[in-house]
Each structure stands twice: as structure tokens, then as C-alpha cells.
Short mmCIF file of C-alpha atoms (C1' of nucleotides) in Angstrom, two decimals:
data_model
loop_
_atom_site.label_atom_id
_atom_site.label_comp_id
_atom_site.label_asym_id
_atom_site.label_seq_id
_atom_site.Cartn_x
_atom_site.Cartn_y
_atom_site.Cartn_z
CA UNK W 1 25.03 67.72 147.87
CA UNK W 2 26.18 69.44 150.99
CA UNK W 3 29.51 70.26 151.33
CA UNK W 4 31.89 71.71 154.30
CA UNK W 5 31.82 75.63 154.96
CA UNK W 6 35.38 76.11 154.22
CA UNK W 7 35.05 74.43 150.61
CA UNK W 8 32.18 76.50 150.07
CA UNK W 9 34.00 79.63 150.85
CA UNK W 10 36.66 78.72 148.61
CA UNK W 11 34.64 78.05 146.23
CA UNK W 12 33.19 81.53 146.56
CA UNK W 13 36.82 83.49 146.66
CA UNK W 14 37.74 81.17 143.46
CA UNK W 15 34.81 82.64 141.72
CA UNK W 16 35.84 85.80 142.30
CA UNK W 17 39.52 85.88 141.67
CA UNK W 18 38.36 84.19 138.73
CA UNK W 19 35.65 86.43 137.84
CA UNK W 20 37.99 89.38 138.38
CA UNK W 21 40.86 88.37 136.39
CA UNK W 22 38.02 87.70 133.47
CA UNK W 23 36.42 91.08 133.69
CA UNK W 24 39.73 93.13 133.11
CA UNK W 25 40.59 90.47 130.58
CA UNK W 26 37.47 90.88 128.48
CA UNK W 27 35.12 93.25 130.18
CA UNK W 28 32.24 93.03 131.75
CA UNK W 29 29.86 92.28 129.08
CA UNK W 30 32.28 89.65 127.39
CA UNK W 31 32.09 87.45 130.21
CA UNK W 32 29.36 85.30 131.05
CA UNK W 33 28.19 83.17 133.83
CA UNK W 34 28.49 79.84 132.41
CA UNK W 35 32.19 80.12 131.44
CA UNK W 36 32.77 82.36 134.62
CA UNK W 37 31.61 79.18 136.47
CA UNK W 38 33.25 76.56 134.43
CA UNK W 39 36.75 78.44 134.71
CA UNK W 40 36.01 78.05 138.67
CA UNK W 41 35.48 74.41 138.11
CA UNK W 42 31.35 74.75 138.70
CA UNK W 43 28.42 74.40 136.93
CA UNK W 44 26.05 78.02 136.10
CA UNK W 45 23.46 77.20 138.61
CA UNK W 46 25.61 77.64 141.53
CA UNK W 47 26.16 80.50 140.64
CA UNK W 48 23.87 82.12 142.43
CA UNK W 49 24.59 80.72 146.15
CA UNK W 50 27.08 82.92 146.17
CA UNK W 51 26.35 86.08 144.57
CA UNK W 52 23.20 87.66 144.16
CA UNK W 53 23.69 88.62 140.30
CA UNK W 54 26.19 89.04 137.65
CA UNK W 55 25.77 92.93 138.41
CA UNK W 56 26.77 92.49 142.13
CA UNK W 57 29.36 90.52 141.42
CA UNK W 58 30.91 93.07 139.00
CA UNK W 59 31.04 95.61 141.84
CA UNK W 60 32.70 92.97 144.52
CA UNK W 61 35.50 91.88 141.65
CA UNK W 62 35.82 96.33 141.14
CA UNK W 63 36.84 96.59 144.86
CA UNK W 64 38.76 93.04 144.74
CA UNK W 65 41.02 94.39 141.29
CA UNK W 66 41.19 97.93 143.30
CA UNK W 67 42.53 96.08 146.42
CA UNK W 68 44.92 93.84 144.64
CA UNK W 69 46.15 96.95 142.61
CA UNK W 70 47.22 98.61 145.61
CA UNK W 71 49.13 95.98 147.33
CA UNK W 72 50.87 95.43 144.68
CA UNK W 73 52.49 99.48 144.94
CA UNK W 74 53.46 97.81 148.14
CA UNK W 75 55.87 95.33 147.16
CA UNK W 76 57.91 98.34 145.79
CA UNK W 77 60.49 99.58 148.07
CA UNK W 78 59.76 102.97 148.93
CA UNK W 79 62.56 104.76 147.51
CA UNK W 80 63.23 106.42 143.74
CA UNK W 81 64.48 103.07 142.72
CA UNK W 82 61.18 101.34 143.88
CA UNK W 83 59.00 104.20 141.89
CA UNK W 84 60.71 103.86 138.91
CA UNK W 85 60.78 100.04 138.97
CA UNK W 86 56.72 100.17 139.54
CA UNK W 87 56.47 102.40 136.77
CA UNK W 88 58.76 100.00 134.50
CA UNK W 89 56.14 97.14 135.39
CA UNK W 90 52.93 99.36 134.87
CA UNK W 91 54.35 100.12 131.18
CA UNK W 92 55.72 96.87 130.49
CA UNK W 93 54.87 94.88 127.34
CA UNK W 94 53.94 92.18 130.13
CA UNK W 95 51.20 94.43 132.02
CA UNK W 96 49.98 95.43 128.45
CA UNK W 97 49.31 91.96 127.34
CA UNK W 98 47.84 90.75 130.86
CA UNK W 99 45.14 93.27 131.20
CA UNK W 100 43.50 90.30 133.40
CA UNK W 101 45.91 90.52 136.07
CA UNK W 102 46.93 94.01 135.70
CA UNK W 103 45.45 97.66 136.40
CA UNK W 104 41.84 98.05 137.03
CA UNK W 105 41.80 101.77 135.91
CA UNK W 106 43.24 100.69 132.70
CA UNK W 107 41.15 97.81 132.07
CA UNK W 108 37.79 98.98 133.54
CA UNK W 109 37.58 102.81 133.94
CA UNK W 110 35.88 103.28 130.62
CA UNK W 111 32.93 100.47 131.38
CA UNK W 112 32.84 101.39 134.69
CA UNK W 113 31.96 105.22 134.03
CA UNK W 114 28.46 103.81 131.71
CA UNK W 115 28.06 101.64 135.14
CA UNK W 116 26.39 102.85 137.90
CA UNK W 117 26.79 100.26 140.43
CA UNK W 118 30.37 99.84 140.30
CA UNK W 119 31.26 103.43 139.58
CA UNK W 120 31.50 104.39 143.56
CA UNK W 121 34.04 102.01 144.13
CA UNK W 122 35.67 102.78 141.15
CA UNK W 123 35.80 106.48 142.30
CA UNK W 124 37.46 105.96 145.50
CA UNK W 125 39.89 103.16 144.11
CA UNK W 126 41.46 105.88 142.32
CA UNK W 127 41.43 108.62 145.16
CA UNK W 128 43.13 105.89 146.75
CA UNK W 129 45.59 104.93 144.72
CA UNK W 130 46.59 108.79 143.98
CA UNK W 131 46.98 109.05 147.55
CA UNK W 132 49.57 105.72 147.96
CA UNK W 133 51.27 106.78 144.98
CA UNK W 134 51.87 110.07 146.06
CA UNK W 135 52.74 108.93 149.71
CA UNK W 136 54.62 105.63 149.09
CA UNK W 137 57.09 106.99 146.94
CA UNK W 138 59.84 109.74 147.37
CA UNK W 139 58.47 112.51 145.19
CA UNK W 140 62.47 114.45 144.20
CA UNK W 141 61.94 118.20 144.81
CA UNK W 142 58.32 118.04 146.06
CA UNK W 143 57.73 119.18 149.77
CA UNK W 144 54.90 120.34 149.23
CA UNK W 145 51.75 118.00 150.21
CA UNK W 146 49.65 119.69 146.85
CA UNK W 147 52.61 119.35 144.30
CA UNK W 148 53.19 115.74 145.47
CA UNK W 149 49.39 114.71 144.95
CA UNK W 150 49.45 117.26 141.40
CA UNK W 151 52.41 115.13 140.60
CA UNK W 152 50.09 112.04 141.12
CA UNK W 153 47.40 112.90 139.59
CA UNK W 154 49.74 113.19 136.69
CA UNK W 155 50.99 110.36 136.17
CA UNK W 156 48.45 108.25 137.12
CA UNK W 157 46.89 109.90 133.89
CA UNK W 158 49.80 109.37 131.96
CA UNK W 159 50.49 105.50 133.41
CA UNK W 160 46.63 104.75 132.53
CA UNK W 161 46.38 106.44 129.04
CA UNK W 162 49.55 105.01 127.82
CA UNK W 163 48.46 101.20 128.60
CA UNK W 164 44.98 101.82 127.08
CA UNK W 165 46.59 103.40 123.86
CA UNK W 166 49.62 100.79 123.70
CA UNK W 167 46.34 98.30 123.75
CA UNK W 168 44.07 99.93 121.33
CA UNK W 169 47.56 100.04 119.02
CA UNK W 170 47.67 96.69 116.34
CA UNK W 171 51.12 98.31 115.43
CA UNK W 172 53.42 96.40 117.65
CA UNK W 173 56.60 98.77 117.23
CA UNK W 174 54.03 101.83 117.63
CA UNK W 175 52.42 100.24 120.65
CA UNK W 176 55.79 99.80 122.22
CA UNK W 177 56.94 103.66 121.15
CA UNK W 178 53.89 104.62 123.41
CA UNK W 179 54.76 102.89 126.33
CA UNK W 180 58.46 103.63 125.86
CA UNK W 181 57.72 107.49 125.34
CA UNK W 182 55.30 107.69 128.60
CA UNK W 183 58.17 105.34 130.24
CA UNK W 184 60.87 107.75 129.28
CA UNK W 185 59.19 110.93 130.56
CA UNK W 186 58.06 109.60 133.82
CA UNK W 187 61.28 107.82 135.35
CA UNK W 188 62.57 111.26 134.41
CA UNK W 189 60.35 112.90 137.16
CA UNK W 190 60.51 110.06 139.14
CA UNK W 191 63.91 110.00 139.05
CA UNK W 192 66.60 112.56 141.00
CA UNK W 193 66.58 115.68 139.81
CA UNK W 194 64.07 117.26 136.43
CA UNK W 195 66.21 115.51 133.17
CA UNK W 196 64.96 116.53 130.43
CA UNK W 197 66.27 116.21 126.72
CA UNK W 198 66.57 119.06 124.52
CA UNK Z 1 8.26 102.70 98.83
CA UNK Z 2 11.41 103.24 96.59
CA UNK Z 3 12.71 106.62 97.55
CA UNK Z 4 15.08 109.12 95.62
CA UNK Z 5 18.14 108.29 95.63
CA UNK Z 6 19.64 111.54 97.34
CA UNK Z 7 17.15 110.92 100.02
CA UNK Z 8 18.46 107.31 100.65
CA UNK Z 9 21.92 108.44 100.84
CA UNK Z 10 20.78 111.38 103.34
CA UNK Z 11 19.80 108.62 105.60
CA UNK Z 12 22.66 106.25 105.31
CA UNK Z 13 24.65 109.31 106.56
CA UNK Z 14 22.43 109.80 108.94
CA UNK Z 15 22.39 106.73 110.24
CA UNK Z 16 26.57 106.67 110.02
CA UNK Z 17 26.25 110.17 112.29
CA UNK Z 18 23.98 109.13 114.60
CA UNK Z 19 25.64 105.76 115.48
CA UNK Z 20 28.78 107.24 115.60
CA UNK Z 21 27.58 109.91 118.70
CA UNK Z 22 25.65 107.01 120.23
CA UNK Z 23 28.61 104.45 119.97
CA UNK Z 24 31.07 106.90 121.59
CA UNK Z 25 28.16 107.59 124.42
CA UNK Z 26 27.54 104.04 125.66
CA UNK Z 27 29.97 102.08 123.91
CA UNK Z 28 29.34 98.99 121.24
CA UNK Z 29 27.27 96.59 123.11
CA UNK Z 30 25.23 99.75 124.70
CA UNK Z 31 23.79 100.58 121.82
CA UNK Z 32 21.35 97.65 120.26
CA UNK Z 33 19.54 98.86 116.42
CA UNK Z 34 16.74 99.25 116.87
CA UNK Z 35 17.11 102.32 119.23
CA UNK Z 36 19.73 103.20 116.58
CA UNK Z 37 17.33 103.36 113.52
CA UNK Z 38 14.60 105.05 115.80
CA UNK Z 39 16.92 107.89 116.50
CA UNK Z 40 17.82 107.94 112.78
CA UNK Z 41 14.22 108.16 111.71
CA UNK Z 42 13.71 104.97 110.41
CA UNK Z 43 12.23 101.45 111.75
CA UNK Z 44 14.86 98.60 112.59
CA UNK Z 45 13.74 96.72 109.62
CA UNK Z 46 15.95 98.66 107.03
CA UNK Z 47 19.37 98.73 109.04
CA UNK Z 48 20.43 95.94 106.51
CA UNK Z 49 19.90 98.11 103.27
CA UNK Z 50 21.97 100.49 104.54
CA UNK Z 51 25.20 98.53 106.27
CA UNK Z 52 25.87 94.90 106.47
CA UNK Z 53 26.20 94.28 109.89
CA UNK Z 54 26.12 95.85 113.12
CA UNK Z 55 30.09 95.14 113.23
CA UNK Z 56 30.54 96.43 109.96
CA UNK Z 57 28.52 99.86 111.05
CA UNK Z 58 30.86 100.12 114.34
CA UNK Z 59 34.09 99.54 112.36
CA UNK Z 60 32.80 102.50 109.96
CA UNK Z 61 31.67 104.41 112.92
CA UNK Z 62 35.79 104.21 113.94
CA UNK Z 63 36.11 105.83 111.20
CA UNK Z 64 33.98 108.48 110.47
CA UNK Z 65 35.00 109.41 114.18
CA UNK Z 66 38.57 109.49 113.70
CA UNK Z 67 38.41 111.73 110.44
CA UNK Z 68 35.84 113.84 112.93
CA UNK Z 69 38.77 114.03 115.14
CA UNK Z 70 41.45 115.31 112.69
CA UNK Z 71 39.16 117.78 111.45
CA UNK Z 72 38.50 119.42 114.85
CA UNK Z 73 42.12 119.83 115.01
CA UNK Z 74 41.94 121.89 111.69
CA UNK Z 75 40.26 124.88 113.33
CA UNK Z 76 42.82 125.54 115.78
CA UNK Z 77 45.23 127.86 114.68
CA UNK Z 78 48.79 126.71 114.05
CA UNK Z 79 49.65 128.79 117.02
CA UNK Z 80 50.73 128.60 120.58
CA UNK Z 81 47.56 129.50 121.81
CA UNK Z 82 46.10 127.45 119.15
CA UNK Z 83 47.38 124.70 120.66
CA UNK Z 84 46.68 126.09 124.33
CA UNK Z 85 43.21 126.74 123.33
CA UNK Z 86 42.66 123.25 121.92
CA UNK Z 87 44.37 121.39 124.82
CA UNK Z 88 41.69 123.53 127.34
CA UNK Z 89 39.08 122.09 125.10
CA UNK Z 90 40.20 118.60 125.08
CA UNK Z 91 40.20 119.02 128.76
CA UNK Z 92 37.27 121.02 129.62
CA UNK Z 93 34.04 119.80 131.58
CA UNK Z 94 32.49 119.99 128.20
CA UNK Z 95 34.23 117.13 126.73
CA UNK Z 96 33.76 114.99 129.61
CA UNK Z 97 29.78 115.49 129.99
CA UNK Z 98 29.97 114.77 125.94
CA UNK Z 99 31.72 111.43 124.88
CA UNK Z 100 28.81 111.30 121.94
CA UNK Z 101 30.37 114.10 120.64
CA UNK Z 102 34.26 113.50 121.68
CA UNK Z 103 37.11 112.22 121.00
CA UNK Z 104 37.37 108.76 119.48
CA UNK Z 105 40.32 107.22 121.81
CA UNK Z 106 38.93 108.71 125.07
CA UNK Z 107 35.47 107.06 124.36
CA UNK Z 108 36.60 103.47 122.54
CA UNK Z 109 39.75 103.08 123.03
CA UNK Z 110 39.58 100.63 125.50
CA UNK Z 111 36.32 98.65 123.65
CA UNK Z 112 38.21 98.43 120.82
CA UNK Z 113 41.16 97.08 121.91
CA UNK Z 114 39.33 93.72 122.36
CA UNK Z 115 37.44 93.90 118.57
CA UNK Z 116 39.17 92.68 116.55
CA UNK Z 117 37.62 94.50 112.95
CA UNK Z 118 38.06 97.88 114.17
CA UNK Z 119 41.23 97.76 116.14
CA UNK Z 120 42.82 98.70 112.42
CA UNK Z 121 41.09 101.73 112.15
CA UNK Z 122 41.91 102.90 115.20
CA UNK Z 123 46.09 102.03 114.99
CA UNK Z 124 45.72 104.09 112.28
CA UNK Z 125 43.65 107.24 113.86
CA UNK Z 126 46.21 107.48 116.87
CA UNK Z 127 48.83 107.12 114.65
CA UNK Z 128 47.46 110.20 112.75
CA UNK Z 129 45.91 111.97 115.62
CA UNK Z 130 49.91 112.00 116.76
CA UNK Z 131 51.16 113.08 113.70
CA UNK Z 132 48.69 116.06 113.78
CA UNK Z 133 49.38 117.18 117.12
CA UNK Z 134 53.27 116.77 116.38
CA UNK Z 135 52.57 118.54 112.99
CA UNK Z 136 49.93 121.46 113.56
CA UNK Z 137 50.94 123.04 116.47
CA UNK Z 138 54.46 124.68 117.17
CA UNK Z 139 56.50 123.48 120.44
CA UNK Z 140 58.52 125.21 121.85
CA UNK Z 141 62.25 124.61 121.90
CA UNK Z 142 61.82 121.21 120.22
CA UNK Z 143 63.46 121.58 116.72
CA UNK Z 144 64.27 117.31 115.92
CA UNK Z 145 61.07 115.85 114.41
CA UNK Z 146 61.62 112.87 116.70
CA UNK Z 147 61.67 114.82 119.67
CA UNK Z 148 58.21 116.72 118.39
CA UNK Z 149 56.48 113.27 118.10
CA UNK Z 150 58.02 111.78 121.12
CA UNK Z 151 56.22 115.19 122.94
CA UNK Z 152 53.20 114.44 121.26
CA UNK Z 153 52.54 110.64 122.20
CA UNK Z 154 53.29 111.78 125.90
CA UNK Z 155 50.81 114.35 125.56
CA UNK Z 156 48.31 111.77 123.81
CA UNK Z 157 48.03 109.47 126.71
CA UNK Z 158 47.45 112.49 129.05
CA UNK Z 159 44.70 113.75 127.24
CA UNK Z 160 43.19 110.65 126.77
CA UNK Z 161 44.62 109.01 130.39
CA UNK Z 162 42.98 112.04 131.83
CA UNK Z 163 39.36 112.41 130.07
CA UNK Z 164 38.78 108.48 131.44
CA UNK Z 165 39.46 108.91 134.31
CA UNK Z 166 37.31 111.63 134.67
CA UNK Z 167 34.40 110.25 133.31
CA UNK Z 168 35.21 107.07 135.55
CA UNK Z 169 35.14 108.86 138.42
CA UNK Z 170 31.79 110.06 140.64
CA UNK Z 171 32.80 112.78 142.88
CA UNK Z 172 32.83 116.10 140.63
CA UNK Z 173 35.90 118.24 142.83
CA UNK Z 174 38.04 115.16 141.89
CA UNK Z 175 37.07 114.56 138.38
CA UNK Z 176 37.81 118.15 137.91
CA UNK Z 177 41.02 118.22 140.10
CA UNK Z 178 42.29 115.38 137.83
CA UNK Z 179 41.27 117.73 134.48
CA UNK Z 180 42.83 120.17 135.99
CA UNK Z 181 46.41 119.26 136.92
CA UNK Z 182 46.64 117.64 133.66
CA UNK Z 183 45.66 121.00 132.15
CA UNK Z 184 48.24 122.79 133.89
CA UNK Z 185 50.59 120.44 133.35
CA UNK Z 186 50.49 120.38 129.39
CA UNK Z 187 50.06 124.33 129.38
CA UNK Z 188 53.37 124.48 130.40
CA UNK Z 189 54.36 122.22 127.81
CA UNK Z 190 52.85 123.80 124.77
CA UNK Z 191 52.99 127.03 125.81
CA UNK Z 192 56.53 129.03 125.59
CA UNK Z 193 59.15 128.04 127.61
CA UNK Z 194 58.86 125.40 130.42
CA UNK Z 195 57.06 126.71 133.12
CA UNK Z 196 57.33 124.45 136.62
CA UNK Z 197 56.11 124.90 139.53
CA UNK Z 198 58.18 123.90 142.74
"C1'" DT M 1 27.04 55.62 169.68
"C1'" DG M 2 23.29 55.17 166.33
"C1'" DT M 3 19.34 56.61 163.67
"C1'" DA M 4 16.09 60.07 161.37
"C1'" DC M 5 15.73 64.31 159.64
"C1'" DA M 6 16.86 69.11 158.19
"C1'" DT M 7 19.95 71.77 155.68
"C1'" DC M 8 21.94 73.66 151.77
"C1'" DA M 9 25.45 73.91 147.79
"C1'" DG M 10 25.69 71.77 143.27
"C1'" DT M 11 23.46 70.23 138.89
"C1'" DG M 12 21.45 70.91 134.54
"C1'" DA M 13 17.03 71.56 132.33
"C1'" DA M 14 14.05 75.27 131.47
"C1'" DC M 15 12.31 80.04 131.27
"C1'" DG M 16 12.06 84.64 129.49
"C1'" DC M 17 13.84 88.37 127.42
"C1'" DG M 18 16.61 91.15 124.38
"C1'" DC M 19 18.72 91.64 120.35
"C1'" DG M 20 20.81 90.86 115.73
"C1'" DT M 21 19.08 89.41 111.60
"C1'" DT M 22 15.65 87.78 108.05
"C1'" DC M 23 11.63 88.02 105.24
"C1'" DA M 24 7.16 88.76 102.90
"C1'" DC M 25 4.97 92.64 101.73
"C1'" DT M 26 4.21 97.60 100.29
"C1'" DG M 27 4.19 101.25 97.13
"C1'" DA M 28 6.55 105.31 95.11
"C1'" DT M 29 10.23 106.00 91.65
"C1'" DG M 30 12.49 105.00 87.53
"C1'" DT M 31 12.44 102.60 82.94
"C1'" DA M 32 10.83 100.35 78.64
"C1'" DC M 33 8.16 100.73 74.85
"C1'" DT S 1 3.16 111.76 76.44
"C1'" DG S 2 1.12 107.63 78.42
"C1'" DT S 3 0.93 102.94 80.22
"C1'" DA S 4 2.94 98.52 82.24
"C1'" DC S 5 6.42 96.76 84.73
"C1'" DA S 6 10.77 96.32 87.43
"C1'" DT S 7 13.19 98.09 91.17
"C1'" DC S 8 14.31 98.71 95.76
"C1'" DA S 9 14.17 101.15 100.47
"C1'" DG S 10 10.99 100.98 104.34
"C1'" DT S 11 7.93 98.33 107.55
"C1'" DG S 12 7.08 95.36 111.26
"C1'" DA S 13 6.28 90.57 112.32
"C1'" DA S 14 8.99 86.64 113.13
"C1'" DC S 15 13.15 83.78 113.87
"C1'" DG S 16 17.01 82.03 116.45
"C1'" DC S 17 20.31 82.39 119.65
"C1'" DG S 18 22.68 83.69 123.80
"C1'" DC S 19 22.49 84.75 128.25
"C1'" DG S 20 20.94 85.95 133.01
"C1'" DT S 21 18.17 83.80 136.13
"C1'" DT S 22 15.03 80.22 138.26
"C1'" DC S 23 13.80 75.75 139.88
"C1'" DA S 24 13.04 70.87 141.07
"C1'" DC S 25 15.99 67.60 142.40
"C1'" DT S 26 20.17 65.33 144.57
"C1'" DG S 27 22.81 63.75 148.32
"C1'" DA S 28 26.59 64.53 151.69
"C1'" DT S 29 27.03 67.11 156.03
"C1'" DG S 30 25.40 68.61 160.33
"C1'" DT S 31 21.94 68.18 164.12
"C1'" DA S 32 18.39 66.26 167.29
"C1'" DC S 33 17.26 62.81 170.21
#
DNA sequence: TGTACATCAGTGAACGCGCGTTCACTGATGTAC
DNA sequence: TGTACATCAGTGAACGCGCGTTCACTGATGTAC
């Protein structure tokens, strides 16, 4: 059956917000093309009008996460109370349990780095979102361009490692310490001046 | 061929060690058992005299890696440069190029947080691998025990935040930049008074 | 405006391969007597 | 001390299943005239 060009290229962006949302959820290799397709309301053989193979795919739904992650930063108002709201969400219990919808870094860095394919887009997804993080937000006693992208650099470590831990974590009170502790520590350097408890 | 016993339990470790480098390398589903068993020495044939499963060997693997961990820890001086010293080694190129050999969290974390059998295993190595770091190493101007472990969980998802994205990430200045800041940044937590640049 | 034909996305059976797991067989070690 | 037998880890062929990918077929849409 033939069906009108814009269906079909719905059809294609379903499959890949779908496909996306799966990947972070369960990883690349826990996801496979006949689900993928049913969850976009298709059948497995289609599949391949629209992308050349699961591997190609992969890489399109690595820069479709990375562009989603950053325009999300962008619904925060740049000021401190915007930073420190974004970093509530990033190390909320609701962005740990939503992996699907949430963080590529934190979801995908580790499969990515065994991946070649994807890993280039991967690579510059997080130069990029160093670079908005350290620009979109007010950075409290930085001036300098280095200490603000240092600062970055930072946190994003911090931000990412604390999700993947709180994950890895069965312990539901220690899972939430983790994300709490990070939490605590970076709205303090997000926020005015250096506090800092004794 | 029956063999002596000491010489079957020399390969079940065996096997145990080399799965455990190779699982950390290229995760789980990377690794299939027959490469396993040739790197061990043996043919694929008598995996199942040796573990039940494949799960079963990855949930050991967890953790024979995680008391790996702990023990690393051991042969850095209860010191501040102990602790300097094993923070620069956590951090170094080194540990990057060498997940096979790394740290358990860093490599599986994120793998594990979607497997169900091993996920209990690893609760319990970060909840030791924080206890250690709290515990071993001296830091400075923190007397409460709470605000010792708080430090260390922060520093946790650094180290860890910091070797993924690293490994995830293709262009060497940046993967390096990003091991770096992080470096300076807990030197000048473990190490004497805070130091902070402006 | 109507008719004939080409196009092309969707369908589901089928293919091929890899991989976890099983199994019949081997033969040296340990044991019984 | 010697002989007969049970044991059991190793071997590699084989099994079964899942999954990525292909393919012949369908039939509505678009196009040619």
C-alpha cells in the first residue's frame, strides 16, 4: 500500500522519537526492531524504508537525545534561579526513574564509548552541552571564560555520575542520599556566593 | 580427562579473572563464551562445569570486581597524599585506556543498573567503596562522620561521572581536559585546606 | 474527466547467523577390593 | 601393590532461539495520456 508523503514522514519521526526514548530506556542492545516497530504502531519489515539499519539508526536517535537534551537547558531562565532549578530536575528522583526521556550522557555514554559509529556525535553532544551550560547560566564569581567552562566541565561530571550511581543503587534511601549529596554541593556553586558547610 | 582437583579450581579462577577484565572491557552482552573460555584456556564446552550460567558468572564477576576495588584502595596510604596519589590514579589516562582492569562503577555501572541479579552486588560495592573512601583517607577540616561521607559520595560521582565521560568521548584534548579539571578540582578537596581558584 | 500503469511503503514469512546451552563421548585420576 | 571400575572435567558437534535483515507480495496514491 502506498501512502501520502507526509504520513510517511511521520511515520519515520515516530520511529525515532520512539526509538530514542527506548534506547536510553534500555540500551541499545535491549531493544529490538520488532518491538521498536510495534511501539511505533508498524510491523518489522518496514523497518527498513526508513532507516538503513538498526546501527544507523542508533547514531540518528544519539544526535536526536543530544538535541532534545539541549533544548531542554533552554527552557531554564537564564539566571541563578534557572541553574539551580535545571540542576534540581537533572537530580530528581523523576529524571532518575525516566532514563528514556532524560539525559543522553547518563543513559548512553558508557555504550556509546564500545560504539564506534555513534561515538562522534556523542563527542560533540557533550562539547556542546559544556559550552550551553557554561554560557546559559550566570556562573557567581567566574569572569573568567576558562573558570566558567572548568566549572562546567565539573559539574557536568558530577550531574552525570550522580544519576548513573543513584541508578546502579537498589537502596532507595542510598540512591536518594546520592542525588541529594551531588544536589546539595552543586546549587551551592551555582548559587550566590561559595556556601559551604563546615 | 578427570583432572586434579587443584588444577580444576586454578581454572575456575581463571575463568572468574578473565571474565571479570573482559566484562568491564566491553560490557555483558560484548562478551559471548566462547571467546571467554578461549582466553581462559579452555574450549566453550566446559563453561557449565565451572558456573551455571552466563548470568550467574556476570553477577560473580560484580563481585570479584568490587572486592578488586576495595583492595586497590588498601595500598594507598592513609595519608593526604595517599589519597592525592590515589585520586591522580583514578583519574589518570591509564585508567581510562584500561576499563578491563578498572574500576567496577565506571565500567558497569550503567549495564547493571538494568540487570536485575547483579544490581545487589553492586548497591552493596558503592555503598562500601563510599565507606572506604570516607574511612581510609583523612579530610581535611571535616571532623562529623556525616559530613566525611557526604564528601565522599560527592567525590564518588566525580570520579566515576568523570572516567565515562572520558571514555565516551573521541577527541583526546577534551577527554583529557574533562580528567583534568576534575583532578584539580578534588585535589583541592583532599588535599589540606581548600584551595580555589578565582 | 477517465483509464492504465508505475510507484513505493507496509506486511509477514523466511533466511542466516550468532550465541547460550546441552550432550555423548573421552580418558586420566581417584577408589574399592 | 595391583587390577577393575567409578568419577568427572574437557571436547566439540549439535540444538534452539532470538534477532537483524531480506523478499515476494499487496494495494492505495500519484502520473501519463
Amino acid at each position: 500500500v502506498r501512502y501520502p508523503p507526509e504520513e510517511t514522514a511521520e511515520k519515520h519521526e515516530r520511529i525515532l522519537e520512539v526509538a530514542t526514548r527506548m534506547f536510553r530506556d534500555r540500551g541499545f542492545s535491549g531493544v529490538n526492531i520488532s518491538e521498536l516497530m510495534k511501539a511505533a504502531g508498524l510491523t518489522h519489515g518496514s523497518f527498513y524504508n526508513h532507516f538503513e539499519s538498526k546501527q544507523t539508526l542508533a547514531s540518528e536517535c544519539v544526535l536526536h537525545a543530544a538535541s532534545q537534551s539541549l533544548t531542554k537547558m533552554d527552557r531554564y531562565p537564564t539566571t541563578e534561579t534557572g541553574h539551580r532549578n535545571y540542576i534540581r530536575a537533572y537530580l530528581s528522583v523523576a529524571h532518575r526513574d525516566d532514563p528514556g526521556n532524560g539525559c543522553l550522557m547518563a543513559a548512553l555514554a558508557s555504550e556509546v564509548s564500545r560504539e564506534q559509529p555513534a561515538k562522534k556525535s556523542m563527542t560533540r553532544h557533550v562539547e556542546l552541552f559544556v559550552d550551553k551550560l557554561s554560557s546559559h547560566f550566570p556562573w557567581p564569581g567566574k569572569r573568567a571564560k576558562r573558570a566558567k567552562r572548568a566549572e562546567a566541565i565539573r559539574m557536568t561530571a558530577s550531574l552525570v555520575g550522580a544519576v548513573i550511581l543513584s541508578r546502579a543503587v537498589e537502596d532507595e534511601a542510598f540512591s536518594r542520599e546520592i542525588l541529594n549529596e551531588v544536589l546539595s554541593e552543586l546549587l551551592g556553586r551555582a548559587g550566590g556566593e561559595e556556601q559551604r558547610a563546615a
